[in-house]
XYZ file of C-alpha atoms in Angstrom:
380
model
C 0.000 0.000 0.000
C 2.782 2.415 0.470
C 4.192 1.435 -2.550
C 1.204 2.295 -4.588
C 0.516 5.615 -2.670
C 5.056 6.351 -3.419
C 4.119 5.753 -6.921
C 1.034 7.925 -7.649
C 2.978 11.086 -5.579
C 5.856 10.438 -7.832
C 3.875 10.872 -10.734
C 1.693 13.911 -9.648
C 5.525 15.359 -8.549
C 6.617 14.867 -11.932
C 3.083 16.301 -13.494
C 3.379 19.363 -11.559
C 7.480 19.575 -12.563
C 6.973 19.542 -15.579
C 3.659 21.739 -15.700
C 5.612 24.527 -13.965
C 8.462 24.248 -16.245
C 5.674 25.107 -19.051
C 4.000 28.187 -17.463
C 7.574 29.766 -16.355
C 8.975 28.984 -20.029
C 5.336 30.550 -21.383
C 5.694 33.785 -18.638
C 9.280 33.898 -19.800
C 8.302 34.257 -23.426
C 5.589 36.806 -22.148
C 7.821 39.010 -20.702
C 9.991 38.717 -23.650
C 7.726 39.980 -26.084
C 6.602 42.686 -23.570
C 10.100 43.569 -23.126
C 10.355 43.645 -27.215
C 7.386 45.723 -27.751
C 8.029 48.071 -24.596
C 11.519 48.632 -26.567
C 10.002 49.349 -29.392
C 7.603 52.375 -28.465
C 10.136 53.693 -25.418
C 13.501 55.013 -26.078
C 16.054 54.009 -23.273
C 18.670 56.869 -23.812
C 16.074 59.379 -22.602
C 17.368 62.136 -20.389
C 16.529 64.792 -18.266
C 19.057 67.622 -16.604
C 17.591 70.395 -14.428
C 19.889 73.714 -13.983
C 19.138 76.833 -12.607
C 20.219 79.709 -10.454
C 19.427 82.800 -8.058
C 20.374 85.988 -8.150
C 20.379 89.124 -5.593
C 21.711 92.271 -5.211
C 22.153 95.705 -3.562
C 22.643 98.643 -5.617
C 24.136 102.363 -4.635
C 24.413 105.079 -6.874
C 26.404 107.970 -5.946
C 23.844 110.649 -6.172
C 21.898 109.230 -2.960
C 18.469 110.077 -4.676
C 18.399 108.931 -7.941
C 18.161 105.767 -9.576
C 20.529 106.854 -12.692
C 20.155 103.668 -14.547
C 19.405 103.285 -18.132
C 19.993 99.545 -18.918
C 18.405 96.311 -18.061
C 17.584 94.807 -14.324
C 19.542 97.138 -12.022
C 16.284 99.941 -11.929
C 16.999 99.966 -8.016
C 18.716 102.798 -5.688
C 19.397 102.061 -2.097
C 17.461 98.990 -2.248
C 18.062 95.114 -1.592
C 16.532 93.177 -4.849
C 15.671 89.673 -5.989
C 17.277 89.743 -9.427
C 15.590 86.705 -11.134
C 15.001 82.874 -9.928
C 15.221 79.958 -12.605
C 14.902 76.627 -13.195
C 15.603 74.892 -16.637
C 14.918 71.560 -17.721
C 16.474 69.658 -20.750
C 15.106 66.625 -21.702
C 16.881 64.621 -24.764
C 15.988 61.453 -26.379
C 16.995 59.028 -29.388
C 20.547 59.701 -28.740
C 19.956 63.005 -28.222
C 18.750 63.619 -31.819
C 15.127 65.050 -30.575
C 15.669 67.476 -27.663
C 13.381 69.778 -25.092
C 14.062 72.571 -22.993
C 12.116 74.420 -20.571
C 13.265 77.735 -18.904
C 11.384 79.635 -16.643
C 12.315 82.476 -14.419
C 10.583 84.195 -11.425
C 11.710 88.113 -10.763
C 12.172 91.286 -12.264
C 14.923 90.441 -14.657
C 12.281 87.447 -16.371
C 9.758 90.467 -16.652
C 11.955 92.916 -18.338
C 13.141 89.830 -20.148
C 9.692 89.313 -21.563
C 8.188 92.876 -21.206
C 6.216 92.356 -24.690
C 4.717 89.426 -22.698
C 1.339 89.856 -20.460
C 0.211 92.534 -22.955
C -3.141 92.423 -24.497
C -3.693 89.941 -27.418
C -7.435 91.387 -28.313
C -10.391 88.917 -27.970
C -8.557 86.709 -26.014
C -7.426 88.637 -23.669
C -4.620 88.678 -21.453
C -1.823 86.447 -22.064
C 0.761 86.142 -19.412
C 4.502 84.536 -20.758
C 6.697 86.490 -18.851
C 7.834 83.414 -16.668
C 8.970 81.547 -19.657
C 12.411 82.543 -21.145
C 12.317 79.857 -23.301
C 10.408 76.815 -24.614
C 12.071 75.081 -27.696
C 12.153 71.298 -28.890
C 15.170 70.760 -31.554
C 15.695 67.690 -33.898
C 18.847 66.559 -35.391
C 18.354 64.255 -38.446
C 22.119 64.325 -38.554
C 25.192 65.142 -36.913
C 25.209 68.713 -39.010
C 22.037 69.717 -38.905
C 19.668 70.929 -36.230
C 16.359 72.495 -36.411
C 14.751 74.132 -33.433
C 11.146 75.741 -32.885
C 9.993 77.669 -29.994
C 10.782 80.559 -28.416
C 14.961 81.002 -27.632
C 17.349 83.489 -26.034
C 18.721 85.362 -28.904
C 22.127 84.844 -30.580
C 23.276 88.400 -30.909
C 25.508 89.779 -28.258
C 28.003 88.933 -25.879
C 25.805 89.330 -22.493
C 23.161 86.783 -21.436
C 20.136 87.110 -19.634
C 21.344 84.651 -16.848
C 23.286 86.085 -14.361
C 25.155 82.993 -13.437
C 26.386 83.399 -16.804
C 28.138 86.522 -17.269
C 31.034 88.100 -15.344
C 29.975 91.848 -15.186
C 26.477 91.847 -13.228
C 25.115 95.007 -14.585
C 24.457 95.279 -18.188
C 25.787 96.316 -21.297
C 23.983 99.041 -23.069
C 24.570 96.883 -26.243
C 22.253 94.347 -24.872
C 19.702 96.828 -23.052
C 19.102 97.805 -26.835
C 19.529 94.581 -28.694
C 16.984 91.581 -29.109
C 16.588 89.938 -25.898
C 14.831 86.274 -27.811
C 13.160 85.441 -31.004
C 9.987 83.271 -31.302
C 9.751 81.028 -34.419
C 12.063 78.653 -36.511
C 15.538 77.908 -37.337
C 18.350 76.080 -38.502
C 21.753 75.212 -37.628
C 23.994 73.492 -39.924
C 28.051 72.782 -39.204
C 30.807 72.315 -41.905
C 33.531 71.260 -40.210
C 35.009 74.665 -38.365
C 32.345 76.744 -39.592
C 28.818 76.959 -38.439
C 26.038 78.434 -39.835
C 22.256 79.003 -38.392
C 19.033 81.145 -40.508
C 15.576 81.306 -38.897
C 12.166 82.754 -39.679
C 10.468 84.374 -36.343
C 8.269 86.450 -35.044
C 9.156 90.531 -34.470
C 12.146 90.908 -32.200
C 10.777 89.877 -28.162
C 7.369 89.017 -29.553
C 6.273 85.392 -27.927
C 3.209 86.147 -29.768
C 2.976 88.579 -32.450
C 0.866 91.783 -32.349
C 1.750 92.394 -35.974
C 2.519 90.567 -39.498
C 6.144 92.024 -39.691
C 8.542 88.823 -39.455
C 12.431 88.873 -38.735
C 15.174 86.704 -40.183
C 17.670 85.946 -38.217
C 21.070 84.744 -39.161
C 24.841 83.875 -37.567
C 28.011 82.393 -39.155
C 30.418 81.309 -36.593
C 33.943 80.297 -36.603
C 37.604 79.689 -35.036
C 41.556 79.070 -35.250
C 42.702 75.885 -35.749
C 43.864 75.711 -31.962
C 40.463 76.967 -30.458
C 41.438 80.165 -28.658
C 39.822 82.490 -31.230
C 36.167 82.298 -32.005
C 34.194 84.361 -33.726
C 30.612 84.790 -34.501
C 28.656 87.287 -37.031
C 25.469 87.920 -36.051
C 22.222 89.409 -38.052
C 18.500 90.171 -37.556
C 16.327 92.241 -39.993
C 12.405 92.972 -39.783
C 10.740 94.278 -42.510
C 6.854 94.816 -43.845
C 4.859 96.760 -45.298
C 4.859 100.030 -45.717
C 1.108 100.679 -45.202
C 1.033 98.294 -42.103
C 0.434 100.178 -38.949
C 3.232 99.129 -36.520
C 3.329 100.085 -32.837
C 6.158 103.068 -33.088
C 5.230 103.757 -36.705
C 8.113 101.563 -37.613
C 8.561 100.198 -41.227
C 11.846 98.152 -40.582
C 14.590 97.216 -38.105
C 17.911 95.378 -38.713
C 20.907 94.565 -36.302
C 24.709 93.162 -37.762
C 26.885 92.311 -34.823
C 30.155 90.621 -34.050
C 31.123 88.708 -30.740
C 34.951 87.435 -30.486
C 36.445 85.946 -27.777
C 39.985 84.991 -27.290
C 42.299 83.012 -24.876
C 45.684 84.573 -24.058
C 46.936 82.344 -21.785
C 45.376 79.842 -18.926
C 44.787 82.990 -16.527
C 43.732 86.091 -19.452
C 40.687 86.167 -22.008
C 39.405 88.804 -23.935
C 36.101 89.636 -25.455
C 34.779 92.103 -28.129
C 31.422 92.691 -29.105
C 30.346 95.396 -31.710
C 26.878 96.526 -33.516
C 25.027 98.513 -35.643
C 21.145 98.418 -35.450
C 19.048 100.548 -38.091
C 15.577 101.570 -37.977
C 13.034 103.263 -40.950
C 10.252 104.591 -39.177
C 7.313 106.555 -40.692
C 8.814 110.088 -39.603
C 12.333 110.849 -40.663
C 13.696 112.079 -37.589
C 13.575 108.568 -35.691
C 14.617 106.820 -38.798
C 18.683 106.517 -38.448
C 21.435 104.254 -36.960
C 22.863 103.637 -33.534
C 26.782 101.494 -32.643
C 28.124 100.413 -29.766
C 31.662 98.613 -29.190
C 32.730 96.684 -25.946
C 35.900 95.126 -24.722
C 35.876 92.588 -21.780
C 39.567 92.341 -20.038
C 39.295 88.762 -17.795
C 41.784 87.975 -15.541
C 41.298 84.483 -13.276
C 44.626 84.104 -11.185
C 43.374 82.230 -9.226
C 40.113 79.529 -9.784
C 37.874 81.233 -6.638
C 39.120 84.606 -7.727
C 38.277 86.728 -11.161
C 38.187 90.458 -12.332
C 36.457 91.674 -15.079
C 36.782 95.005 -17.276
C 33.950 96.219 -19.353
C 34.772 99.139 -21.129
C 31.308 100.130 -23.641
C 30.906 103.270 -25.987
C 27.804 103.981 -27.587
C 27.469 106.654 -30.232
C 23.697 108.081 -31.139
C 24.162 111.334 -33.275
C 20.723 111.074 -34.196
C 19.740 110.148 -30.691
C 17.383 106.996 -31.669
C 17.254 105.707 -28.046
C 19.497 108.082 -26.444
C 17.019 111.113 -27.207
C 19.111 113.188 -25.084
C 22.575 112.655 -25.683
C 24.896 111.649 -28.698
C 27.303 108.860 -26.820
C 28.262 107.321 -23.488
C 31.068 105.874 -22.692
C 31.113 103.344 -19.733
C 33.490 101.247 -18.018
C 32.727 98.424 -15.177
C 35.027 96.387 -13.202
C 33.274 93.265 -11.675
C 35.300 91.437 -8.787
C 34.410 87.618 -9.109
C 34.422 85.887 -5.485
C 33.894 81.949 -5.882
C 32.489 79.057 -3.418
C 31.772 76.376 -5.304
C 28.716 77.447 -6.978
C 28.349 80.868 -4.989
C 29.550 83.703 -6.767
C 29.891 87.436 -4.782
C 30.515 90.166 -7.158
C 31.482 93.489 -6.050
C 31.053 95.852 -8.927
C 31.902 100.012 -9.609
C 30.518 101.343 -12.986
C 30.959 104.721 -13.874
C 29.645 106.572 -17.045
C 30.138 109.410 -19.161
C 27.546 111.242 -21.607
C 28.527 113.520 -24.423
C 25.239 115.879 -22.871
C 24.644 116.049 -19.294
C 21.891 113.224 -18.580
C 22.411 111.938 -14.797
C 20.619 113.579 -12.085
C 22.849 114.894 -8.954
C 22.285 115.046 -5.676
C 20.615 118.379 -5.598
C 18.227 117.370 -8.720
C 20.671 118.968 -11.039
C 22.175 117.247 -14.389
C 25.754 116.329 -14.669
C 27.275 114.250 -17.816
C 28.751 111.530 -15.153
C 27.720 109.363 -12.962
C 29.179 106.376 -10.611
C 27.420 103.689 -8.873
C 28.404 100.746 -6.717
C 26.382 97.159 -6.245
C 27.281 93.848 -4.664
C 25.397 90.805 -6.237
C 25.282 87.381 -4.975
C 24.892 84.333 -7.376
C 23.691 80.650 -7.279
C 23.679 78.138 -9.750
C 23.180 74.493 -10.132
């Protein structure tokens, strides 16, 4: 009897072996073909980065009254002020052959960034962008070309919106009255040390457009052999029609401009930025050309320790921005105090007008001015 009941266990043992051996090689081949098709609609070399920074600052301008600023983010006199907050994310994908990046930024410098932004669109109302300083996807179909739609930080000029990325804290005139970002398409196409890029947008620091005038923007780029020159040549034009009613009466608007930078040695760089911008209006008077030039002396001797000379004229003879002086000539030196990824920048800027423009003390105009700031910076 316990031989019989040995021998029908056996057999049920072996049944159930070999039954389990069936549904783990059938869930194996299950999660195969999952794993197949799962490969097939998900790409595996996706990534995401997220960046950012923070910036602060306290500004003093000689005249203990006045504010005496006329360029971008530093409005402030006697005052402690959040410069701008951001975060960016990049996300990348296939290899990095389809690309996405988000920027947003939280502060006064975003909103002067984007000061076409929040305005009314008409029907719809109010549309509020201001917190995004970019939005762009980009798709490489090969390792020399790249196209990219969205809204971008634009390519002309030395200076960048980000704090965390220039040396000088205040800014240049240059960029003050350049094109802070262009909203539409473009392409970038390399051949070997050359580069070249050619977009169709929106008007210059529209997100959305309030009129049918488009810009083309262009930039041919290139460098020595050993990599311590580069150079980049840099365009924008906007043009329409002549019966269209733009906001300024303005019939057209074109920019050529020229960054170099170049590495003298481990501890000494130089930069040079110069431009023209042009503008037909529908009254003669405003219709005329402004140029600025800019030379950036910086010296690292040490890696926590930088200095930075900006030295910026700008000539207006037929006072297009400037409507109450022909030139200014201004030089800042920027101190460059690093902790890892803190960066304390004592700065002095002082300025010189060809016409007396700055407000003194006593309310009275002098052609000079100096003023003093300390900015703290963050990034990650």
């Amino acid at each position: 009897m316990t031989k019989k009941i040995f021998a029908v266990a056996s057999i049920m043992l072996a049944f159930y072996s070999v039954t389990a051996q069936e549904t783990t090689k059938t869930a194996t081949k299950k999660a195969a073909l999952l794993a197949t098709s799962s490969d097939l609609s998900e790409d595996s070399t996706k990534t995401l980065t997220i960046s950012g920074g923070l910036d602060a600052y306290y500004r003093y301008n000689l005249s203990n009254k006045f504010v005496n600023n006329n360029t971008s983010f530093t409005g402030s006199q006697r005052s402690f002020e959040l410069g701008m907050a951001t975060v960016r994310l990049d996300a990348s994908a296939l290899s990095g052959k389809v690309t996405a990046t988000v920027d947003l930024g939280f502060g006064r410098r975003a909103e002067d960034f984007s000061y076409n932004d929040g305005v009314s669109l008409g029907k719809n109302g109010f549309a509020s962008l201001s917190n995004i300083k970019q939005a762009y996807v980009t798709y490489a179909p090969s390792s020399t070309v790249k196209l990219t739609a969205g809204k971008f930080a634009t390519h002309v000029g030395y200076e960048l919106v980000d704090a965390q990325l220039n040396r000088n804290y205040s800014m240049s005139y240059m960029f003050t009255n350049g094109p802070f970002f262009h909203t539409g398409f473009k392409a970038d196409i390399t051949a070997g040390p050359v580069g070249f890029m050619v977009g169709v947008t929106n008007y210059t620091d529209q997100s959305s457009a309030t009129n049918n005038v488009n810009s083309i923007i262009a930039q041919v780029s290139g460098g020595s052999s050993n990599g311590k020159v580069k150079a980049y040549l840099n365009y924008v034009g906007s043009f329409g029609s002549k019966s269209l009613s733009i906001p300024g009466s303005l019939k057209s608007l074109s920019q050529l401009d020229l960054v170099v930078n170049g590495t003298v040695s481990s501890t000494f760089g130089i930069g040079f930025n110069a431009t023209v911008q042009s503008r037909k209006t529908n009254v003669d008077p405003t219709s005329g050309s402004w140029w600025g030039s800019a030379v950036y002396l910086n010296f690292d001797p040490t890696s926590t320790f930088g200095i930075t000379l900006r030295s910026e004229l700008i000539g207006d003879n037929k006072r297009i921005y400037f409507s109450n002086t022909k030139s200014i000539f201004a030089n800042t030196l920027s101190f460059n105090f690093k902790a890892g990824p803190l960066t304390i920048i004592p700065e002095l800027r002082v300025e010189n007008a060809n016409a007396a423009i700055y407000s003194k003390k006593d309310a009275t105009l002098t052609k000079s001015t100096a003023t003093a700031l300390v900015a703290v910076v963050y990034k990650f």
